[in-house]
Amino acid sequence: LSVTGNVFRSVNGTIGRVEKVDTTQAGLEHDRARNVVFSGNVYHGVDQSCVNPVTVSHGQNTASQTWTVDASGYFPFGGKALRVSAVVADGPLREGDNSVFHTMPYVETRQGGGEARINLKWPRALKGAATVTIRSDSPQ
């Protein structure tokens, strides 16, 4: 499914979202989603845009070994955080004493109540900022 380059506009007031699934017969199996792309769309009068894959900036002000990154509002059709395709540190990662530490995290997907969050797990408690690209599908 590819939804790209569209303009969504609500004329008389606002709407919550542009996508919806009729679940009277059955819901979606988010674990089986493949190649779902929502990108390059414009939203006017829409409270929450949807994007997949979504790139989220996360700032961690206090040193922690686990950073929780939330993308829950962005996934189409209430999807889950199934894959992380990129993690990039925005500047130096620092320990509690402000010394710089060079490392990469591993990720835990499907975190939180709606399974739309991910955890970045670091070998030490760190603070800093990262940009993370999260998918609610499998790209293949």
PDB file of C-alpha atoms in Angstrom:
ATOM      1  CA  LEU A   1       0.000   0.000   0.000  1.00  0.00           C
ATOM      2  CA  SER A   2       1.436   3.350  -0.999  1.00  0.00           C
ATOM      3  CA  VAL A   3      -0.211   6.652  -0.045  1.00  0.00           C
ATOM      4  CA  THR A   4       2.117   9.391  -1.221  1.00  0.00           C
ATOM      5  CA  GLY A   5       1.866  12.936  -2.516  1.00  0.00           C
ATOM      6  CA  ASN A   6      -1.753  13.573  -1.506  1.00  0.00           C
ATOM      7  CA  VAL A   7      -3.471  16.601  -0.006  1.00  0.00           C
ATOM      8  CA  PHE A   8      -6.002  15.787   2.729  1.00  0.00           C
ATOM      9  CA  ARG A   9      -8.238  18.692   3.635  1.00  0.00           C
ATOM     10  CA  SER A  10     -11.215  18.997   5.942  1.00  0.00           C
ATOM     11  CA  VAL A  11     -13.454  21.854   4.841  1.00  0.00           C
ATOM     12  CA  ASN A  12     -15.976  22.288   7.675  1.00  0.00           C
ATOM     13  CA  GLY A  13     -13.965  21.818  10.878  1.00  0.00           C
ATOM     14  CA  THR A  14     -11.294  19.318  11.700  1.00  0.00           C
ATOM     15  CA  ILE A  15     -11.093  15.535  11.629  1.00  0.00           C
ATOM     16  CA  GLY A  16      -8.925  13.292  13.800  1.00  0.00           C
ATOM     17  CA  ARG A  17      -7.238  11.184  11.115  1.00  0.00           C
ATOM     18  CA  VAL A  18      -7.560  10.409   7.401  1.00  0.00           C
ATOM     19  CA  GLU A  19      -7.298   6.603   7.533  1.00  0.00           C
ATOM     20  CA  LYS A  20      -9.728   4.161   9.061  1.00  0.00           C
ATOM     21  CA  VAL A  21     -10.482   0.442   9.036  1.00  0.00           C
ATOM     22  CA  ASP A  22     -13.981  -1.011   9.216  1.00  0.00           C
ATOM     23  CA  THR A  23     -13.612  -3.692  11.891  1.00  0.00           C
ATOM     24  CA  THR A  24     -17.169  -5.054  11.838  1.00  0.00           C
ATOM     25  CA  GLN A  25     -15.903  -8.259  10.186  1.00  0.00           C
ATOM     26  CA  ALA A  26     -12.296  -8.304  11.398  1.00  0.00           C
ATOM     27  CA  GLY A  27      -9.399  -6.046  12.275  1.00  0.00           C
ATOM     28  CA  LEU A  28      -5.974  -5.865  10.693  1.00  0.00           C
ATOM     29  CA  GLU A  29      -3.098  -8.193  11.547  1.00  0.00           C
ATOM     30  CA  HIS A  30      -0.399  -5.555  11.932  1.00  0.00           C
ATOM     31  CA  ASP A  31       2.345  -8.185  12.248  1.00  0.00           C
ATOM     32  CA  ARG A  32       1.752  -9.204   8.615  1.00  0.00           C
ATOM     33  CA  ALA A  33       1.925  -5.711   7.086  1.00  0.00           C
ATOM     34  CA  ARG A  34       4.344  -5.438   4.165  1.00  0.00           C
ATOM     35  CA  ASN A  35       5.482  -2.350   2.230  1.00  0.00           C
ATOM     36  CA  VAL A  36       3.063   0.151   3.764  1.00  0.00           C
ATOM     37  CA  VAL A  37       4.261   3.628   2.796  1.00  0.00           C
ATOM     38  CA  PHE A  38       2.579   6.865   3.875  1.00  0.00           C
ATOM     39  CA  SER A  39       4.814   9.783   2.926  1.00  0.00           C
ATOM     40  CA  GLY A  40       4.873  13.186   1.275  1.00  0.00           C
ATOM     41  CA  ASN A  41       1.251  13.945   2.134  1.00  0.00           C
ATOM     42  CA  VAL A  42      -0.142  17.318   3.213  1.00  0.00           C
ATOM     43  CA  TYR A  43      -2.754  17.580   5.980  1.00  0.00           C
ATOM     44  CA  HIS A  44      -5.125  20.580   6.419  1.00  0.00           C
ATOM     45  CA  GLY A  45      -7.738  20.417   9.159  1.00  0.00           C
ATOM     46  CA  VAL A  46      -6.485  17.015  10.290  1.00  0.00           C
ATOM     47  CA  ASP A  47      -5.467  16.621  13.937  1.00  0.00           C
ATOM     48  CA  GLN A  48      -2.936  13.795  13.451  1.00  0.00           C
ATOM     49  CA  SER A  49      -1.003  13.064  10.278  1.00  0.00           C
ATOM     50  CA  CYS A  50       0.094   9.502   9.571  1.00  0.00           C
ATOM     51  CA  VAL A  51       3.544   8.533   8.330  1.00  0.00           C
ATOM     52  CA  ASN A  52       5.298   5.238   7.704  1.00  0.00           C
ATOM     53  CA  PRO A  53       8.221   4.946   8.047  1.00  0.00           C
ATOM     54  CA  VAL A  54       8.324   7.719  10.629  1.00  0.00           C
ATOM     55  CA  THR A  55      11.460   9.568  11.702  1.00  0.00           C
ATOM     56  CA  VAL A  56      11.331  10.744  15.317  1.00  0.00           C
ATOM     57  CA  SER A  57      13.769  12.991  17.177  1.00  0.00           C
ATOM     58  CA  HIS A  58      14.298  11.979  20.787  1.00  0.00           C
ATOM     59  CA  GLY A  59      16.101  13.954  23.459  1.00  0.00           C
ATOM     60  CA  GLN A  60      17.195  12.368  26.738  1.00  0.00           C
ATOM     61  CA  ASN A  61      18.020  14.982  29.394  1.00  0.00           C
ATOM     62  CA  THR A  62      18.963  12.577  32.190  1.00  0.00           C
ATOM     63  CA  ALA A  63      21.365   9.676  31.831  1.00  0.00           C
ATOM     64  CA  SER A  64      19.568   6.353  31.344  1.00  0.00           C
ATOM     65  CA  GLN A  65      20.374   2.939  29.858  1.00  0.00           C
ATOM     66  CA  THR A  66      16.900   2.756  28.292  1.00  0.00           C
ATOM     67  CA  TRP A  67      15.500   5.515  26.113  1.00  0.00           C
ATOM     68  CA  THR A  68      11.825   5.119  25.179  1.00  0.00           C
ATOM     69  CA  VAL A  69      10.951   6.569  21.771  1.00  0.00           C
ATOM     70  CA  ASP A  70       7.249   7.076  21.068  1.00  0.00           C
ATOM     71  CA  ALA A  71       5.840   7.041  17.530  1.00  0.00           C
ATOM     72  CA  SER A  72       2.327   5.949  18.497  1.00  0.00           C
ATOM     73  CA  GLY A  73       0.355   8.752  16.892  1.00  0.00           C
ATOM     74  CA  TYR A  74       1.957   8.499  13.478  1.00  0.00           C
ATOM     75  CA  PHE A  75       1.468   4.900  12.334  1.00  0.00           C
ATOM     76  CA  PRO A  76      -1.363   4.339   9.837  1.00  0.00           C
ATOM     77  CA  PHE A  77      -4.310   2.197  10.934  1.00  0.00           C
ATOM     78  CA  GLY A  78      -3.072   2.086  14.547  1.00  0.00           C
ATOM     79  CA  GLY A  79       0.020   0.080  13.577  1.00  0.00           C
ATOM     80  CA  LYS A  80       2.737  -1.242  15.866  1.00  0.00           C
ATOM     81  CA  ALA A  81       6.447  -0.435  15.962  1.00  0.00           C
ATOM     82  CA  LEU A  82       7.734  -3.547  14.183  1.00  0.00           C
ATOM     83  CA  ARG A  83      11.108  -2.473  12.778  1.00  0.00           C
ATOM     84  CA  VAL A  84      13.776   0.160  13.364  1.00  0.00           C
ATOM     85  CA  SER A  85      15.709   0.974  10.215  1.00  0.00           C
ATOM     86  CA  ALA A  86      17.991   3.719  11.541  1.00  0.00           C
ATOM     87  CA  VAL A  87      19.373   5.212  14.749  1.00  0.00           C
ATOM     88  CA  VAL A  88      21.663   8.223  14.507  1.00  0.00           C
ATOM     89  CA  ALA A  89      23.070  10.142  17.473  1.00  0.00           C
ATOM     90  CA  ASP A  90      22.539  13.892  17.169  1.00  0.00           C
ATOM     91  CA  GLY A  91      25.786  15.106  18.674  1.00  0.00           C
ATOM     92  CA  PRO A  92      27.796  13.458  21.427  1.00  0.00           C
ATOM     93  CA  LEU A  93      26.297  10.954  23.838  1.00  0.00           C
ATOM     94  CA  ARG A  94      27.297  11.784  27.392  1.00  0.00           C
ATOM     95  CA  GLU A  95      27.474   9.894  30.648  1.00  0.00           C
ATOM     96  CA  GLY A  96      26.194  11.387  33.924  1.00  0.00           C
ATOM     97  CA  ASP A  97      29.510  13.210  34.488  1.00  0.00           C
ATOM     98  CA  ASN A  98      29.306  14.742  30.955  1.00  0.00           C
ATOM     99  CA  SER A  99      32.139  12.639  29.545  1.00  0.00           C
ATOM    100  CA  VAL A 100      31.563  11.604  25.935  1.00  0.00           C
ATOM    101  CA  PHE A 101      30.905   7.905  25.282  1.00  0.00           C
ATOM    102  CA  HIS A 102      30.931   6.360  21.781  1.00  0.00           C
ATOM    103  CA  THR A 103      28.582   3.420  21.281  1.00  0.00           C
ATOM    104  CA  MET A 104      25.511   2.100  19.486  1.00  0.00           C
ATOM    105  CA  PRO A 105      22.318   0.808  21.098  1.00  0.00           C
ATOM    106  CA  TYR A 106      20.238  -2.225  20.351  1.00  0.00           C
ATOM    107  CA  VAL A 107      16.481  -1.846  20.027  1.00  0.00           C
ATOM    108  CA  GLU A 108      13.424  -3.451  21.563  1.00  0.00           C
ATOM    109  CA  THR A 109      10.351  -3.024  19.365  1.00  0.00           C
ATOM    110  CA  ARG A 110       6.635  -3.303  20.220  1.00  0.00           C
ATOM    111  CA  GLN A 111       6.872  -1.572  23.594  1.00  0.00           C
ATOM    112  CA  GLY A 112       4.078   0.110  25.535  1.00  0.00           C
ATOM    113  CA  GLY A 113       0.332  -0.427  25.625  1.00  0.00           C
ATOM    114  CA  GLY A 114      -0.291  -0.048  21.891  1.00  0.00           C
ATOM    115  CA  GLU A 115       3.103  -1.570  20.997  1.00  0.00           C
ATOM    116  CA  ALA A 116       3.966   1.633  19.099  1.00  0.00           C
ATOM    117  CA  ARG A 117       7.049   2.566  21.127  1.00  0.00           C
ATOM    118  CA  ILE A 118      10.609   1.305  20.966  1.00  0.00           C
ATOM    119  CA  ASN A 119      13.373   1.163  23.538  1.00  0.00           C
ATOM    120  CA  LEU A 120      16.940   2.101  22.730  1.00  0.00           C
ATOM    121  CA  LYS A 121      19.133   0.041  25.061  1.00  0.00           C
ATOM    122  CA  TRP A 122      22.588   1.463  25.771  1.00  0.00           C
ATOM    123  CA  PRO A 123      25.501  -0.330  27.497  1.00  0.00           C
ATOM    124  CA  ARG A 124      25.773   2.550  29.996  1.00  0.00           C
ATOM    125  CA  ALA A 125      23.473   5.260  31.287  1.00  0.00           C
ATOM    126  CA  LEU A 126      23.709   8.035  28.677  1.00  0.00           C
ATOM    127  CA  LYS A 127      22.047  11.316  27.833  1.00  0.00           C
ATOM    128  CA  GLY A 128      21.873  13.140  24.532  1.00  0.00           C
ATOM    129  CA  ALA A 129      19.723  13.092  21.422  1.00  0.00           C
ATOM    130  CA  ALA A 130      19.028  10.656  18.610  1.00  0.00           C
ATOM    131  CA  THR A 131      17.011  10.510  15.414  1.00  0.00           C
ATOM    132  CA  VAL A 132      15.242   7.173  14.939  1.00  0.00           C
ATOM    133  CA  THR A 133      13.396   5.799  11.899  1.00  0.00           C
ATOM    134  CA  ILE A 134      10.657   3.346  12.864  1.00  0.00           C
ATOM    135  CA  ARG A 135       8.411   1.230  10.610  1.00  0.00           C
ATOM    136  CA  SER A 136       5.000  -0.298  11.299  1.00  0.00           C
ATOM    137  CA  ASP A 137       5.570  -2.902   8.606  1.00  0.00           C
ATOM    138  CA  SER A 138       8.202  -5.180   7.155  1.00  0.00           C
ATOM    139  CA  PRO A 139       9.823  -3.603   4.120  1.00  0.00           C
ATOM    140  CA  GLN A 140       9.956  -6.922   2.198  1.00  0.00           C
TER     141      GLN A 140
END
